[in-house]
C-alpha cells in the first residue's frame, strides 16, 4: 500500500524530515549509534516505539510531536506563504562573483597555449635527431 494512503506512516515522516534537513541516513545512524541499514528499516516501519522515536526526534532536532504531526502539505504551505522572489532559505544563496563564460575562455586560452608549447617542444625534439 502506498505511503500516500497511509498518512500516519511514521517511518516515511522521519525519512522526509531527514531529507528536508539535508541529512543522510548514515549521519542519522551515527547520531543514534547504529548503522544505515537500521535507519532504512526504521524509515520503512509504519510504527516505532516511543523511546526510539524520542531519540530520533532529538537527533533530527525536532519534537516527537513534530514527527507525529508532520505534513508535507503544511511544509509547502509555509514555504509558499513566507517566501518572496529572491528570498533565501537557510542563508544558502548562490551569487556568482565572476562571469562563468570568462572562466571558460580563460581555460580554453590556457589549453591552446599548452598545445602550442607541446608542438614546439616536439618539433625541437625531432630537429635534434
Short mmCIF file of C-alpha atoms in Angstrom, two decimals:
data_model
loop_
_atom_site.label_atom_id
_atom_site.label_comp_id
_atom_site.label_asym_id
_atom_site.label_seq_id
_atom_site.Cartn_x
_atom_site.Cartn_y
_atom_site.Cartn_z
CA UNK A 1 0.00 0.00 0.00
CA UNK A 2 1.32 3.46 -0.86
CA UNK A 3 2.51 5.80 1.88
CA UNK A 4 0.24 8.42 0.34
CA UNK A 5 -2.75 6.44 1.56
CA UNK A 6 -1.17 5.94 4.99
CA UNK A 7 -0.77 9.45 6.42
CA UNK A 8 0.45 8.09 9.78
CA UNK A 9 3.38 6.09 8.34
CA UNK A 10 5.88 7.31 10.94
CA UNK A 11 8.95 5.94 9.11
CA UNK A 12 8.12 7.92 5.98
CA UNK A 13 7.68 11.06 8.06
CA UNK A 14 11.11 10.51 9.62
CA UNK A 15 12.56 10.00 6.15
CA UNK A 16 11.07 13.23 4.79
CA UNK A 17 12.16 15.27 7.81
CA UNK A 18 15.68 13.83 7.49
CA UNK A 19 15.73 14.71 3.78
CA UNK A 20 14.42 18.23 4.42
CA UNK A 21 17.20 18.72 6.97
CA UNK A 22 19.68 17.59 4.27
CA UNK A 23 20.83 14.66 6.39
CA UNK A 24 21.87 11.29 5.00
CA UNK A 25 20.84 8.01 6.59
CA UNK A 26 24.47 7.44 7.58
CA UNK A 27 24.57 10.72 9.54
CA UNK A 28 21.35 9.88 11.39
CA UNK A 29 22.69 6.39 12.09
CA UNK A 30 25.87 7.84 13.55
CA UNK A 31 23.88 10.24 15.75
CA UNK A 32 21.85 7.29 17.04
CA UNK A 33 24.81 4.95 17.42
CA UNK A 34 23.55 2.47 14.85
CA UNK A 35 24.07 1.70 11.17
CA UNK A 36 22.49 2.85 7.89
CA UNK A 37 20.60 -0.42 7.46
CA UNK A 38 18.84 0.11 10.80
CA UNK A 39 17.79 3.61 9.70
CA UNK A 40 16.46 2.20 6.45
CA UNK A 41 14.42 -0.34 8.40
CA UNK A 42 13.08 2.40 10.69
CA UNK A 43 12.08 4.55 7.71
CA UNK A 44 10.20 1.58 6.24
CA UNK A 45 8.32 0.96 9.50
CA UNK A 46 4.77 2.18 9.96
CA UNK A 47 5.18 2.42 13.73
CA UNK A 48 8.13 3.00 16.05
CA UNK A 49 8.30 2.63 19.82
CA UNK A 50 8.21 5.88 21.78
CA UNK A 51 11.73 5.57 23.21
CA UNK A 52 13.29 5.14 19.78
CA UNK A 53 11.11 7.92 18.35
CA UNK A 54 12.29 10.28 21.08
CA UNK A 55 15.95 9.55 20.23
CA UNK A 56 15.28 10.06 16.51
CA UNK A 57 13.47 13.34 17.16
CA UNK A 58 16.40 14.58 19.22
CA UNK A 59 18.89 13.59 16.51
CA UNK A 60 16.79 15.37 13.86
CA UNK A 61 16.36 18.46 16.04
CA UNK A 62 12.57 18.27 16.12
CA UNK A 63 9.99 17.27 18.70
CA UNK A 64 8.27 13.89 18.83
CA UNK A 65 5.01 15.73 18.14
CA UNK A 66 6.67 17.39 15.15
CA UNK A 67 7.37 13.97 13.67
CA UNK A 68 3.95 12.57 14.51
CA UNK A 69 2.13 15.60 13.06
CA UNK A 70 4.45 16.15 10.08
CA UNK A 71 2.69 17.01 6.85
CA UNK A 72 4.39 17.82 3.56
CA UNK A 73 1.39 19.92 2.55
CA UNK A 74 1.86 22.07 5.65
CA UNK A 75 5.56 22.50 4.92
CA UNK A 76 4.83 23.53 1.34
CA UNK A 77 2.14 25.95 2.54
CA UNK A 78 4.54 27.56 4.99
CA UNK A 79 7.25 27.89 2.35
CA UNK A 80 4.80 29.20 -0.24
CA UNK A 81 3.33 31.75 2.15
CA UNK A 82 6.56 33.05 3.64
CA UNK A 83 8.99 33.28 0.74
CA UNK A 84 9.00 36.01 -1.85
CA UNK A 85 11.00 36.23 -5.06
CA UNK A 86 14.66 36.45 -4.20
CA UNK A 87 14.19 35.04 -0.70
CA UNK A 88 16.91 32.89 0.78
CA UNK A 89 16.33 29.63 2.65
CA UNK A 90 18.84 28.92 5.44
CA UNK A 91 21.20 31.56 4.06
CA UNK A 92 22.03 29.44 1.03
CA UNK A 93 22.07 31.87 -1.87
CA UNK A 94 24.32 31.35 -4.84
CA UNK A 95 25.73 34.62 -6.06
CA UNK A 96 28.42 34.07 -8.63
CA UNK A 97 31.22 36.64 -8.24
CA UNK A 98 32.66 36.04 -11.70
CA UNK A 99 31.40 35.50 -15.20
CA UNK A 100 31.49 31.75 -15.89
CA UNK A 101 31.99 32.39 -19.62
CA UNK A 102 35.13 34.37 -18.85
CA UNK A 103 36.46 31.36 -16.96
CA UNK A 104 35.68 29.07 -19.91
CA UNK A 105 37.50 31.41 -22.30
CA UNK A 106 40.45 31.62 -19.89
CA UNK A 107 40.62 27.84 -19.65
CA UNK A 108 40.41 27.50 -23.44
CA UNK A 109 43.24 30.01 -23.92
CA UNK A 110 45.42 28.11 -21.44
CA UNK A 111 44.67 24.87 -23.27
CA UNK A 112 45.61 26.38 -26.65
CA UNK A 113 48.84 27.77 -25.18
CA UNK A 114 49.73 24.38 -23.68
CA UNK A 115 49.14 22.71 -27.05
CA UNK A 116 51.35 25.26 -28.83
CA UNK A 117 54.12 24.68 -26.29
CA UNK A 118 53.79 20.93 -26.73
CA UNK A 119 54.05 21.23 -30.52
CA UNK A 120 57.14 23.48 -30.22
CA UNK A 121 58.76 21.01 -27.83
CA UNK A 122 58.07 18.07 -30.13
CA UNK A 123 59.43 19.98 -33.14
CA UNK A 124 62.66 20.70 -31.22
CA UNK A 125 62.97 17.02 -30.35
CA UNK A 126 62.51 15.99 -34.00
CA UNK A 127 65.06 18.55 -35.24
CA UNK A 128 67.58 17.36 -32.67
CA UNK A 129 67.61 13.83 -34.15
#
